Each structure stands twice: as C-alpha cells, then as structure tokens.
PDB file of C-alpha atoms in Angstrom:
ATOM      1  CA  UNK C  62     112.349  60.981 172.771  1.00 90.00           C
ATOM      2  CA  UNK C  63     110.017  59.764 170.212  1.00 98.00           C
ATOM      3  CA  UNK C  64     110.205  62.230 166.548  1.00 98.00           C
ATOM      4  CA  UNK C  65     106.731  61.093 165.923  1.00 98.00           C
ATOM      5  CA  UNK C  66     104.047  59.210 168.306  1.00 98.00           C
ATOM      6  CA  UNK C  67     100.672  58.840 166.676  1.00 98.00           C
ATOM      7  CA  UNK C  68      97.215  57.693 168.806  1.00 97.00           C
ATOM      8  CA  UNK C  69      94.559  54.985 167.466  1.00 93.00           C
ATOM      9  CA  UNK C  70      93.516  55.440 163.239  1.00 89.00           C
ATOM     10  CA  UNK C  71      94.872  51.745 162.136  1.00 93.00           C
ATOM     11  CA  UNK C  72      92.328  48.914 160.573  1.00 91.00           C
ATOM     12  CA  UNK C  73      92.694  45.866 158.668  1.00 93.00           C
ATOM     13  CA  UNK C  74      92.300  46.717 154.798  1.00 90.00           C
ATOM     14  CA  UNK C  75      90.579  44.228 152.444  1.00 92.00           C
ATOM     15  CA  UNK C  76      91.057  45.381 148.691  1.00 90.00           C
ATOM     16  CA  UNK C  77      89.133  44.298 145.393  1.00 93.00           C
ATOM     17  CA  UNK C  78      89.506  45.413 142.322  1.00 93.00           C
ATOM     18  CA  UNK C  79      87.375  46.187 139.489  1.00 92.00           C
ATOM     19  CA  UNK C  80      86.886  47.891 135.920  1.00 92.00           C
ATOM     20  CA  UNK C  81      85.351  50.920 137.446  1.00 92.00           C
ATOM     21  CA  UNK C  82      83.880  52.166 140.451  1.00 89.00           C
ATOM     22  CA  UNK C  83      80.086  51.390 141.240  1.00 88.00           C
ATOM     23  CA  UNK C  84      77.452  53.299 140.562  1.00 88.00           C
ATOM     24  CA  UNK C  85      73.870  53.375 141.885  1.00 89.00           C
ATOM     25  CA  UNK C  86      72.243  49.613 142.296  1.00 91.00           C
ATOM     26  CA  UNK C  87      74.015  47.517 140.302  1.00 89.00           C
ATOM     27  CA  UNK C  88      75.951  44.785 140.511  1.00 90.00           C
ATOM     28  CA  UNK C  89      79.854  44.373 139.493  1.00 90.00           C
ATOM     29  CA  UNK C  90      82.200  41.572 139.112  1.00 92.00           C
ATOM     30  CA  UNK C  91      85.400  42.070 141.847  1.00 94.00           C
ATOM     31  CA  UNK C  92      88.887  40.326 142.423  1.00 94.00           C
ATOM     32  CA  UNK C  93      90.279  40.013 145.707  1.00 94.00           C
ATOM     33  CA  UNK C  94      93.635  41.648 145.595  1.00 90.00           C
ATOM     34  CA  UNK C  95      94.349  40.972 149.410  1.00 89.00           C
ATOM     35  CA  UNK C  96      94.318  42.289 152.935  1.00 90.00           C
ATOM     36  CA  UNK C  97      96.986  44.449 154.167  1.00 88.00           C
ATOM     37  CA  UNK C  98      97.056  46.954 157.385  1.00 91.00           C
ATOM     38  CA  UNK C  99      96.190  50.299 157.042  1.00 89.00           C
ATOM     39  CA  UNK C 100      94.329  53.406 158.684  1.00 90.00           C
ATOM     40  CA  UNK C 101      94.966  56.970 158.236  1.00 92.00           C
ATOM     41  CA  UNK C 102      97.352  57.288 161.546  1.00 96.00           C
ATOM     42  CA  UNK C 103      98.722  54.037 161.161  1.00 96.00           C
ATOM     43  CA  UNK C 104      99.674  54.560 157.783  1.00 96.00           C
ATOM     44  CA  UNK C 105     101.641  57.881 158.164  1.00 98.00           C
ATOM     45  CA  UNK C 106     103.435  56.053 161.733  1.00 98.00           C
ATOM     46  CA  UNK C 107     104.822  53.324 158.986  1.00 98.00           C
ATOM     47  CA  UNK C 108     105.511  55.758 156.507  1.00 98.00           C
ATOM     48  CA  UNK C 109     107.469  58.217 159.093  1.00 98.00           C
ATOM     49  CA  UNK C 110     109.362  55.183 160.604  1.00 98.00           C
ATOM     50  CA  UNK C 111     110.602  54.486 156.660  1.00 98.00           C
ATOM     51  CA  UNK C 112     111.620  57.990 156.210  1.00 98.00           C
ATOM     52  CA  UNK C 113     113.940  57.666 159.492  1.00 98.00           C
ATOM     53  CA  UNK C 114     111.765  59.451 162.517  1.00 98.00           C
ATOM     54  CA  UNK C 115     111.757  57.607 165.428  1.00 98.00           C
ATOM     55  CA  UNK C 116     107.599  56.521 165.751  1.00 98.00           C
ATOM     56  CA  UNK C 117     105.475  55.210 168.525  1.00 98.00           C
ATOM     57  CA  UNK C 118     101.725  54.152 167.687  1.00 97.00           C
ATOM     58  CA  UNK C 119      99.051  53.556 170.997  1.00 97.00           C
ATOM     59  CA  UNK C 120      95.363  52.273 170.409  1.00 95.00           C
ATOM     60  CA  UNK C 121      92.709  49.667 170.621  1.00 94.00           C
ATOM     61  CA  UNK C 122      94.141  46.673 168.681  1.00 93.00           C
ATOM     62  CA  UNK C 123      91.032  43.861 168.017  1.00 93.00           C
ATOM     63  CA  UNK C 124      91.446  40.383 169.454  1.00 94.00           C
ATOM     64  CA  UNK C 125      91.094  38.326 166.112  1.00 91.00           C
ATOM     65  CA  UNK C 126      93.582  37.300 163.584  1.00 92.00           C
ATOM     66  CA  UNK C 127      93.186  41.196 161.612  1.00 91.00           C
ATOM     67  CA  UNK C 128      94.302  42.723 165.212  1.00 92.00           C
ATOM     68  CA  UNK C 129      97.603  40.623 165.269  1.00 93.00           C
ATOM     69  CA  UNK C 130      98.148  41.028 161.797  1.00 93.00           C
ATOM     70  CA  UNK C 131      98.130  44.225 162.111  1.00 93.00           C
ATOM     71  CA  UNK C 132     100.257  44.749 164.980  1.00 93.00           C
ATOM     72  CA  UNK C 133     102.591  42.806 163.193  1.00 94.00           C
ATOM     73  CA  UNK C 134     102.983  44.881 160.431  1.00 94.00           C
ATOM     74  CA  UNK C 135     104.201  47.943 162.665  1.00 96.00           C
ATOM     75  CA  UNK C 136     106.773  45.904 163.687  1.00 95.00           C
ATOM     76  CA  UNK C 137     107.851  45.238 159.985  1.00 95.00           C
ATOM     77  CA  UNK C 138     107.937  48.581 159.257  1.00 96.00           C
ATOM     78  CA  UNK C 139     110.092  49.885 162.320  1.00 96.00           C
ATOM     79  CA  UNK C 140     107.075  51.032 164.678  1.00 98.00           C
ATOM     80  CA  UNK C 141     107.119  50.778 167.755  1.00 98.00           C
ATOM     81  CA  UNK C 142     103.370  49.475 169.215  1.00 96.00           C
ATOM     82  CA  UNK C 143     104.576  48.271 172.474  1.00 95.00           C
ATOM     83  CA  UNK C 144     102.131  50.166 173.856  1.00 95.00           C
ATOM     84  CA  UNK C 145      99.281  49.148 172.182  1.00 95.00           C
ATOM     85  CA  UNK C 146      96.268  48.031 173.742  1.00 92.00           C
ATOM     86  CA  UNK C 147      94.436  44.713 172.615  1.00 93.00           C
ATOM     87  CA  UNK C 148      90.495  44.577 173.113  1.00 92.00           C
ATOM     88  CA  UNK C 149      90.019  41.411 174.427  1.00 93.00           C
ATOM     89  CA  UNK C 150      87.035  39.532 172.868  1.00 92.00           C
ATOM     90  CA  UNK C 151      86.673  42.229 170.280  1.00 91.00           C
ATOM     91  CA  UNK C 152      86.886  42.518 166.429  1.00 90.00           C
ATOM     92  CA  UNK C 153      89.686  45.271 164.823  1.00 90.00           C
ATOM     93  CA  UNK C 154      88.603  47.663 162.715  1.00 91.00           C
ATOM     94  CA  UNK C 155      88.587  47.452 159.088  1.00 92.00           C
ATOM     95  CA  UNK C 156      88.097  48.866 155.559  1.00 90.00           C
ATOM     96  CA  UNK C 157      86.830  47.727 152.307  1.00 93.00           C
ATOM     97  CA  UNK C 158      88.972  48.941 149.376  1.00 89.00           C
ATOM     98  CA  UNK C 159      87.504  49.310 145.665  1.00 93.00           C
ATOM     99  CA  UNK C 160      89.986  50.124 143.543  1.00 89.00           C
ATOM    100  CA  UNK C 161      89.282  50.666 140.100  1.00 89.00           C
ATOM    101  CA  UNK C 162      91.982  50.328 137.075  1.00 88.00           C
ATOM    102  CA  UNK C 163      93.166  54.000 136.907  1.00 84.00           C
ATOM    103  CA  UNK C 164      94.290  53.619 140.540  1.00 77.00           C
ATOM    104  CA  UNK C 165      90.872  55.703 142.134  1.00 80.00           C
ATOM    105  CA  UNK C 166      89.085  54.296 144.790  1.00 81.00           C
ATOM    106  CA  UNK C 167      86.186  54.112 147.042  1.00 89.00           C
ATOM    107  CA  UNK C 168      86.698  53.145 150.956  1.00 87.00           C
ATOM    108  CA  UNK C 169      84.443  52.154 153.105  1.00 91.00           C
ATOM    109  CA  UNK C 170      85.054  52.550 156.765  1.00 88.00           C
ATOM    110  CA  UNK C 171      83.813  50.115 159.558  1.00 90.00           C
ATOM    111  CA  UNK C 172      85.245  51.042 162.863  1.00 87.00           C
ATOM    112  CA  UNK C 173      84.463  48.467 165.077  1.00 89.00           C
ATOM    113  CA  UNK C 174      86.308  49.132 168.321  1.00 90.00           C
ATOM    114  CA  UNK C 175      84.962  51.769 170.941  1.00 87.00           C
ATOM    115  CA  UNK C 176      85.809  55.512 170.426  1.00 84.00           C
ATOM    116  CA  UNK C 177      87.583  57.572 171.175  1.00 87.00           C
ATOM    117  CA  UNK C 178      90.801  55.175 172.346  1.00 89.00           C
ATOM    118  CA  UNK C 179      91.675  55.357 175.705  1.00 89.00           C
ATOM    119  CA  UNK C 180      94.398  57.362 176.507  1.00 95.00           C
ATOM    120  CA  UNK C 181      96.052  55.594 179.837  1.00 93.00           C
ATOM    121  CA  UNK C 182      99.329  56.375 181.966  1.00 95.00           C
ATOM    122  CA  UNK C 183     102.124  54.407 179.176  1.00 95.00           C
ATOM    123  CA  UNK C 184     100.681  56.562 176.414  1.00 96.00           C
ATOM    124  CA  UNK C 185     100.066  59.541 177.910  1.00 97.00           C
ATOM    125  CA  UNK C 186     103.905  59.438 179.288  1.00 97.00           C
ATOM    126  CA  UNK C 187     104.878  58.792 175.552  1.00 97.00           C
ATOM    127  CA  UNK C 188     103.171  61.692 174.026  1.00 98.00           C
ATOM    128  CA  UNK C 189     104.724  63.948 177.052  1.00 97.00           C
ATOM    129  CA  UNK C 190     108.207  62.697 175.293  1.00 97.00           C
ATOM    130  CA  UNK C 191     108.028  63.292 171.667  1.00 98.00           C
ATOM    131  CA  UNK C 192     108.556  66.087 169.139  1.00 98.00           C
ATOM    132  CA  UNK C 193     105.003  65.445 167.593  1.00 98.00           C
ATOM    133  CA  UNK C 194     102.071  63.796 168.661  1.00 98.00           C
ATOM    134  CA  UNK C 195      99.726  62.733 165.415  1.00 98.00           C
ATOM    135  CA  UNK C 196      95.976  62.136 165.754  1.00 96.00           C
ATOM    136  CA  UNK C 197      92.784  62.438 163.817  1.00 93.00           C
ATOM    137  CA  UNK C 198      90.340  65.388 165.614  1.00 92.00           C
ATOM    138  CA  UNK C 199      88.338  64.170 168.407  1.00 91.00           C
ATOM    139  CA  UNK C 200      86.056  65.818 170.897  1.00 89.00           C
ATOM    140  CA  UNK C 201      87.481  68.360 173.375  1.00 92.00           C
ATOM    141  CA  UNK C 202      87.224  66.124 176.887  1.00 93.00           C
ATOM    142  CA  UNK C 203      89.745  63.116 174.967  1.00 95.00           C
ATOM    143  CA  UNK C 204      91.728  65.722 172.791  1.00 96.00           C
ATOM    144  CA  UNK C 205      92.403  68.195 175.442  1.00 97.00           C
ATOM    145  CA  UNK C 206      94.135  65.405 177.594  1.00 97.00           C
ATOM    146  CA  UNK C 207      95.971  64.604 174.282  1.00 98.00           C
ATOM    147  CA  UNK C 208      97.087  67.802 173.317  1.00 98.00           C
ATOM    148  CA  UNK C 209      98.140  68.881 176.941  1.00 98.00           C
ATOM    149  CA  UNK C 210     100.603  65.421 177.545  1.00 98.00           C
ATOM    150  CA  UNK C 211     102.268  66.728 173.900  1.00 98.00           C
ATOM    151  CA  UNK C 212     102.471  70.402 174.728  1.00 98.00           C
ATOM    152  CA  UNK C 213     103.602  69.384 178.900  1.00 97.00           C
ATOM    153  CA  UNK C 214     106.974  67.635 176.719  1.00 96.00           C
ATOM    154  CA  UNK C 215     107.090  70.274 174.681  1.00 97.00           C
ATOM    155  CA  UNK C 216     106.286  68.441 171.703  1.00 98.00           C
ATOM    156  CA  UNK C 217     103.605  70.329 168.311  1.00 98.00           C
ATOM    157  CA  UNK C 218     100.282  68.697 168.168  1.00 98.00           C
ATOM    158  CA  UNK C 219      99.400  67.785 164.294  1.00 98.00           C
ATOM    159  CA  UNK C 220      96.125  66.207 163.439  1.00 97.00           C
ATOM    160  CA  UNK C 221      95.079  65.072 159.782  1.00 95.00           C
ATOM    161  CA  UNK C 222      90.954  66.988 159.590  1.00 91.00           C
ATOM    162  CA  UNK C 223      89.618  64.600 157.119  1.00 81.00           C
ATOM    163  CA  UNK C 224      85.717  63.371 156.384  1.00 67.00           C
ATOM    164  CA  UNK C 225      85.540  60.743 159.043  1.00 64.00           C
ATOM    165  CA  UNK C 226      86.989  62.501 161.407  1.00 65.00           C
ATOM    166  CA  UNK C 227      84.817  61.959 164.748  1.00 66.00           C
ATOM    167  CA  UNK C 228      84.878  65.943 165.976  1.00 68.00           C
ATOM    168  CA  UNK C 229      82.530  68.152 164.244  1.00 72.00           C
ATOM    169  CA  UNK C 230      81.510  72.099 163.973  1.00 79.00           C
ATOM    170  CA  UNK C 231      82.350  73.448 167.645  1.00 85.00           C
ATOM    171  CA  UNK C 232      83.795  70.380 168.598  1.00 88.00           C
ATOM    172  CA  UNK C 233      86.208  70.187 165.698  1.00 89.00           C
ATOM    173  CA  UNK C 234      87.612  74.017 166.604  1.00 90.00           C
ATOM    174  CA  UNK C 235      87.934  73.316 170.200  1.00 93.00           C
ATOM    175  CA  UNK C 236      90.472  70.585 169.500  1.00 93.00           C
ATOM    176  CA  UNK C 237      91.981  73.013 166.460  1.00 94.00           C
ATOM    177  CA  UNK C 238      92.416  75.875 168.952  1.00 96.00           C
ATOM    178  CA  UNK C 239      94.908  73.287 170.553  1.00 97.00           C
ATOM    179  CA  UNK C 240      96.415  72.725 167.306  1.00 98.00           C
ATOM    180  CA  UNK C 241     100.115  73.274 165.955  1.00 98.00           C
ATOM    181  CA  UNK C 242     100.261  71.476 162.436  1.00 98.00           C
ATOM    182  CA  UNK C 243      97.029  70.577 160.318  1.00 97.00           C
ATOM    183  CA  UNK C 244      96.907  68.192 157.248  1.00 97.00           C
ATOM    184  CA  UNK C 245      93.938  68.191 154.938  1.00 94.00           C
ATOM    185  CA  UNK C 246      92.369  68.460 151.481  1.00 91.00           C
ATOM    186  CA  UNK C 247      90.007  70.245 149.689  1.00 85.00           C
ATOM    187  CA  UNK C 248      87.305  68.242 150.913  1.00 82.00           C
ATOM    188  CA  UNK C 249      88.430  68.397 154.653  1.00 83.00           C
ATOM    189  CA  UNK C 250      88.712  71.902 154.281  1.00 82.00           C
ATOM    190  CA  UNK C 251      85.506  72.425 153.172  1.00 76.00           C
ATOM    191  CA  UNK C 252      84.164  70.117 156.211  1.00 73.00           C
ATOM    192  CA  UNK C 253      85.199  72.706 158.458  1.00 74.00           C
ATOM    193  CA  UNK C 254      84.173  75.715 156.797  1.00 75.00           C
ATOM    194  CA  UNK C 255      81.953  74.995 153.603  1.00 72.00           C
ATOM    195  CA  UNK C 256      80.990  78.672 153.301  1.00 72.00           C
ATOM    196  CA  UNK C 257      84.163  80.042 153.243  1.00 77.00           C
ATOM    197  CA  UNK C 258      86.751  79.749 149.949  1.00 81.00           C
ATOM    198  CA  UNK C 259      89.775  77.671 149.823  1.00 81.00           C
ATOM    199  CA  UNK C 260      92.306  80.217 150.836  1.00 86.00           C
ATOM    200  CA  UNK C 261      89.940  81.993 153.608  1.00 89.00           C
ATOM    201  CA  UNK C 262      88.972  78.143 155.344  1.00 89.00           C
ATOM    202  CA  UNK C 263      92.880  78.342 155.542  1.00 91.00           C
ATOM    203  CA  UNK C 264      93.072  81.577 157.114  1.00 92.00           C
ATOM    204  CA  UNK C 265      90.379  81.023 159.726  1.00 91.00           C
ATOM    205  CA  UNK C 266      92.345  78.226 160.700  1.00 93.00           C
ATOM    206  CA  UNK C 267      95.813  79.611 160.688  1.00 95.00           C
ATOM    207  CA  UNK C 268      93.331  82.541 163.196  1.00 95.00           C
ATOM    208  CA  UNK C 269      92.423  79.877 165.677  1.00 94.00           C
ATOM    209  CA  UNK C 270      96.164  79.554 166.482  1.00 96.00           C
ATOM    210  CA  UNK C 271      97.679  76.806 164.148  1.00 97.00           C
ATOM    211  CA  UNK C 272     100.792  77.234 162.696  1.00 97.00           C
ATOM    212  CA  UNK C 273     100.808  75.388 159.462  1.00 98.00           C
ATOM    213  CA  UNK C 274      97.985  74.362 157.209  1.00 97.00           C
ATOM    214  CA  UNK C 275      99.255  72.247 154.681  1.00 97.00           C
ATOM    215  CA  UNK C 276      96.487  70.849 152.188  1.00 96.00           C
ATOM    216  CA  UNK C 277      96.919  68.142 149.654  1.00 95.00           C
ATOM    217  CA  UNK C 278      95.773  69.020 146.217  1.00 93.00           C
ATOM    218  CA  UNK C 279      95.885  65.510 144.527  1.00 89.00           C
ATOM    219  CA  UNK C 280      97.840  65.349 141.180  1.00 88.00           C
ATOM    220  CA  UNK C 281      97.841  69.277 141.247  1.00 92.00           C
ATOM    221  CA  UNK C 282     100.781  69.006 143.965  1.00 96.00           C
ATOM    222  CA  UNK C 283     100.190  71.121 147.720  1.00 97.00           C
ATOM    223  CA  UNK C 284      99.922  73.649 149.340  1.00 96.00           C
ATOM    224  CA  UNK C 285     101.310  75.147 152.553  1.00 97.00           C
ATOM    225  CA  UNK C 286      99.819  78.201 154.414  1.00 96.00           C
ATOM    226  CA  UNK C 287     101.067  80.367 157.460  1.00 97.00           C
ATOM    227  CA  UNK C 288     100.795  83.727 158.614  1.00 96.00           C
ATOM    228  CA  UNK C 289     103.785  84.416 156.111  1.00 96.00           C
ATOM    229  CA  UNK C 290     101.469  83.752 153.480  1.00 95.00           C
ATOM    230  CA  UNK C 291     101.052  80.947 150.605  1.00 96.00           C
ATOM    231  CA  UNK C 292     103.446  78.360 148.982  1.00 97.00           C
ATOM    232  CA  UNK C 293     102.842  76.312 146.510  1.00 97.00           C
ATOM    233  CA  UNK C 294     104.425  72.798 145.066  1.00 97.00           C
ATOM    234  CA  UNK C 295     103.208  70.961 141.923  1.00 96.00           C
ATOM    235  CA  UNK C 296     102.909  67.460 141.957  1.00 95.00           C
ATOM    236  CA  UNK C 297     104.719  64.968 139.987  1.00 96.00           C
ATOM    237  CA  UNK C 298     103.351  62.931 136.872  1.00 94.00           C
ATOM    238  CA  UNK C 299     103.842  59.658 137.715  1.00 95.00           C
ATOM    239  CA  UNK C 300     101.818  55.908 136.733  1.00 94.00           C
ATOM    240  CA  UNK C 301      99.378  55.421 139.271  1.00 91.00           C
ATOM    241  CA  UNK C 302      99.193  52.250 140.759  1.00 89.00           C
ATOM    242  CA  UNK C 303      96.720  53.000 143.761  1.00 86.00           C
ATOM    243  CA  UNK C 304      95.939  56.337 145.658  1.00 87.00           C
ATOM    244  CA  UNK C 305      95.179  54.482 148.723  1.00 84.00           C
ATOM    245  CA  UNK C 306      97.410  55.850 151.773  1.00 90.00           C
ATOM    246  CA  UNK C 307      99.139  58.531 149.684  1.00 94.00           C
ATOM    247  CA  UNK C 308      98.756  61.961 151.318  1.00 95.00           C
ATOM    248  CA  UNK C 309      99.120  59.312 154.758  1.00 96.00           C
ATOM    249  CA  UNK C 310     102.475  59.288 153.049  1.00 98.00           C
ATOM    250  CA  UNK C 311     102.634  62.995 152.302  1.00 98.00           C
ATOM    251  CA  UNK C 312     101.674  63.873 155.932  1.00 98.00           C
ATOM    252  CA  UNK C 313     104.900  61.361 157.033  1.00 98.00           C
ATOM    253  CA  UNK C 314     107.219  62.942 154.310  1.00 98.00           C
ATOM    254  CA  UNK C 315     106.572  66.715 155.219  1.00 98.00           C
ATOM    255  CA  UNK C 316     107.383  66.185 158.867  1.00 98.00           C
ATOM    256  CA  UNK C 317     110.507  63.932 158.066  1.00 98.00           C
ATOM    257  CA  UNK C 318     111.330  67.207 155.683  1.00 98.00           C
ATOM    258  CA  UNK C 319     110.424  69.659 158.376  1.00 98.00           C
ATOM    259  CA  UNK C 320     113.050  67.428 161.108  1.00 97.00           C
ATOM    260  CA  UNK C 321     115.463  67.501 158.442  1.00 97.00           C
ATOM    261  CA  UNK C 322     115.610  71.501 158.635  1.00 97.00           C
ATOM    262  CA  UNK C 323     113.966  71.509 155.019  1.00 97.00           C
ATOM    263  CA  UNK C 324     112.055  75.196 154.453  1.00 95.00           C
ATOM    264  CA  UNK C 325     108.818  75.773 152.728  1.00 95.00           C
ATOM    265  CA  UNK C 326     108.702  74.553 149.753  1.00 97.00           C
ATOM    266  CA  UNK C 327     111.429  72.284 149.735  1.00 97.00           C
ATOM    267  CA  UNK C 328     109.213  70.394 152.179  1.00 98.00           C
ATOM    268  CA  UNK C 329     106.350  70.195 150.112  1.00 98.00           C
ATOM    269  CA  UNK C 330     108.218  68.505 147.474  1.00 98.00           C
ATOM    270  CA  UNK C 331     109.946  66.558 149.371  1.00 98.00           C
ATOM    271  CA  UNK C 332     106.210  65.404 150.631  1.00 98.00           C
ATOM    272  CA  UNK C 333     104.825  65.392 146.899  1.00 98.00           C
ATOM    273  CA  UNK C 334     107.829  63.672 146.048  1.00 98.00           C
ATOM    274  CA  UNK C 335     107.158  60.645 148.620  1.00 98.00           C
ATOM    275  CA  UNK C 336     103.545  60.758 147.238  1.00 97.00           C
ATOM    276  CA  UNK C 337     104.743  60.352 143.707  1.00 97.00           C
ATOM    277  CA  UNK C 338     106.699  57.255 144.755  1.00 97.00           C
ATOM    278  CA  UNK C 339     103.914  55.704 146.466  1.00 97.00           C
ATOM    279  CA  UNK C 340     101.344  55.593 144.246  1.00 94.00           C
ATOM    280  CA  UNK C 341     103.246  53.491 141.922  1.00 95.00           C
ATOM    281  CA  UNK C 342     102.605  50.311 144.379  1.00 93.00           C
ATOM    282  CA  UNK C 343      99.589  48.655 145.406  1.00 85.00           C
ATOM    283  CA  UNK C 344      97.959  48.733 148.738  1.00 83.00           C
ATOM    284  CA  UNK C 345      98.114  51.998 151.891  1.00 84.00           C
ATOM    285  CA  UNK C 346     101.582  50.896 152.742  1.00 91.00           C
ATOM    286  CA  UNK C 347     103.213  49.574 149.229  1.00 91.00           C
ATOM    287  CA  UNK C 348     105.903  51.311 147.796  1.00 94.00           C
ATOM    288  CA  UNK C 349     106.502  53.421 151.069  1.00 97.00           C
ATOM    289  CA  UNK C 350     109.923  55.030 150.410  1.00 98.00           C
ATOM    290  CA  UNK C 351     112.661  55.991 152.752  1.00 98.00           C
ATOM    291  CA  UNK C 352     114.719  58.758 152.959  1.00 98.00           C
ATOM    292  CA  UNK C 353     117.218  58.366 150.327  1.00 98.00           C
ATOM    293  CA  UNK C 354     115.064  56.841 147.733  1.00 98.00           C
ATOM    294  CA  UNK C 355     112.895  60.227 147.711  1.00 98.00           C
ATOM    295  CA  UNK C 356     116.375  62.126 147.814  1.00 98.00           C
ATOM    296  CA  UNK C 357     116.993  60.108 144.710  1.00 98.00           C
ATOM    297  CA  UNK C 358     114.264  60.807 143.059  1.00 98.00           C
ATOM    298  CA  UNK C 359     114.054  64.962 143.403  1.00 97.00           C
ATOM    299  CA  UNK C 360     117.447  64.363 142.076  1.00 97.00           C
ATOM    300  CA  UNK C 361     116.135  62.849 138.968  1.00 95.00           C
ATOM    301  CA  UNK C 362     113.366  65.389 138.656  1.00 92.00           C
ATOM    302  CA  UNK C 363     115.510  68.860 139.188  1.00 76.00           C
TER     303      UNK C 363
END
C-alpha cells in the first residue's frame, strides 16, 4: 500500500540567476546556477518520500540524458519510479528558472512529451493500492480512469489546480466533481472561478463534492476550508533563498500531517512550517526537510 502515488508533472529544471526579473524587451545579463529535477508532481512525490510516506511516481520519462537524470533523482530521494515509462526517441520535459536575488522567480514551462500520460495496467494497479493518488487536473476521459483506480482501492483523489494545469472551465469541474483534496493559490483559485471572491471560489468547490480546499497564501501563511468552515495559519518569516517548489513542499507536508492524525490547523503549520524550511535552499528540491527536522523547528517557533 503506497501513502502517496502521484501520475506524470516531473521536468528537468535549468536555473539562472539575475539582479531582477525581466521586463518588456530588454536584454539582461544571467548566471547559470545549474540543472536539477523538478515538476509540480514530482516535486511534492520527493518531498512526501522525505517526510516518511511511502511514494510511487508513473509517467512519460524522455529518452535523453535530462530523462535519466531525472529518474535518478527519485531514486535519491526515496521514490519509487519503477513504474515509469521512458519515451523512446523523445526529449523530457523541462523548465527554465529565473530567479532573481530576493528569491522570486519567473518559470517557463516547455512540456515536451505527449499529454495527458498514459495511464497503463502497472499504474493503474498502483493507484487502486494507495491512500492518495496526486495529479495535476486533466480532462474527464484520462481523469475519470484516474480517479476511479484511486477510489476502486479506496484511496482520496488530491490534485494541485494551478495555471498550467491542462483541464479548463467544464473540463476542470468534471475532474473536481471526482475530487477529495484540492491544493491551490490565489491565482489557481481565481482560474476556476474569476468572478467569484476568494472565500466563495472555495465554497463552490467544497459544493462540487471536495472535501478540503487548502490554498497557499505565500508569506501570509494558508488556508484550509471545509464544510466546517475556515482555518487559518500564518506563515513563518524566514530568509528566502528561492520560492521555487515550495507550496510542492507544502502540498507533501499537509498530507504527511494529515497521515500523522494532525487536525486543522496543526496541519497547516506543520505544511507552512516545511515551506519555511525550504525556501532557505536553492533549487525545487533543496532544503526538502523530513519529518523531524520540521518537528524541530515548530518546536523552536512555539
């Protein structure tokens, strides 16, 4: 039984830094800071294995040197890709990182690789054994099969609704109506309803049929909504390294917290608390903590 098992979302991340973000036509001077593997789903797989949950990942993998770099790097951080699929002939997906020196960025997202990932009998058997099964919102056809292998095992479907997110307007609340746990932000909120206010977008969503909406508010902490009503969690002040792959981290950190038997808020901070940590490093994956080190430091900040 698999805690977590996560579908597709990794890429090869190239990061340069610079003075300040671009504007408009012109040209800036960059460094090359290095490559490292990220993604959205990847990410949080890495994260969740660090915090202690038992995590599969499945998806396209590109045949070049990024692909099996990248499916290295789940094995370094506990992961378990063994049912990953490699594309043969094909070029991975990637990002281009600009990270400025207060530790905001820019990405830019080239997916390469043919969407969305095929979902074929080893993966589909692991999402039919695990307590959660982690995607990024597709269209109904793919994430009806998804959602249906999770629910057969008995498993909660959670999907991070964020900008590039493939599913759109009806599309996007087909695949939410089969939706137990949503992560987002402001911004992904207001993708799915941009008419609506912060706190009713969260309500429509908790009326489709999800259980938890739990938003990311940046440096202003979280926030977690259900039909109870809404909690809230600050965030942490901490020196900020690099954003990139932070609320990936958050995402990770809450469900560790929620399979720990942590309860509302406790769970947020424990997920703001993660956050905190990782923004101090470089890179999506730097400075992921585990389970004690976050422990550690909620001790140190009451």
């Amino acid at each position: 039984m698999y805690d977590l098992f996560c579908i597709a979302g990794s890429s090869l991340d190239l990061i340069l830094t610079l003075t300040r973000l671009p504007q408009p036509d012109e040209k800036l001077l960059a460094q090359f800071a290095g490559r490292a593997a990220g993604g959205l789903v990847a990410n949080a797989a890495c994260a969740a294995a660090r915090l202690g949950l038992h995590t599969g990942w499945s998806g396209l993998i590109g045949d070049d040197d990024g692909g099996r770099f990248v499916l290295g790097e789940f094995a370094t951080y506990g992961v378990d890709a063994s049912r990953a699929q490699i594309l043969a002939g094909s070029a991975g997906d990637f990002c281009i990182i600009l990270l400025d020196d207060s530790g905001e960025r820019t990405i830019l997202v080239v997916n390469s690789l043919p969407e969305p990932p095929p979902l074929d009998e080893v993966t589909l058997e692991a999402l039919g054994q695990c307590r959660v099964g982690y995607a990024l919102p597709r269209p109904p056809a793919w994430f009806e099969q998804f959602a249906g292998a999770v629910h057969t095992g008995g498993g909660l479907v959670a999907v991070d609704m964020e900008s590039t997110a493939l599913a759109h307007g009806a599309e996007l609340e087909a695949s939410l109506r089969l939706t137990d746990l949503v992560f987002t932000n402001r911004s992904g909120l207001g993708m799915f309803a941009s008419d609506l206010s912060f706190e009713d977008a969260a309500a429509h969503l908790l009326a489709l049929g999800i259980q938890e909406v739990v938003v990311t508010l940046g440096a202003a902490g979280s926030a977690l909504f259900t039909t109870a009503g809404r909690l809230d969690a600050p965030g942490f002040s901490v020196p900020v390294v690099d954003t990139t792959g932070s609320g990936d981290c958050f995402h990770a950190a809450y469900l560790a917290a929620r399979q720990a038997g942590l309860q509302g808020v406790e769970r947020l901070r424990f997920a703001n608390a993660a956050a905190a940590l990782k923004v101090q490093h470089l890179g999506a994956r730097g400075g992921l903590p585990n389970f004690v080190e976050v422990e550690s430091f909620l001790a140190q900040h009451g």
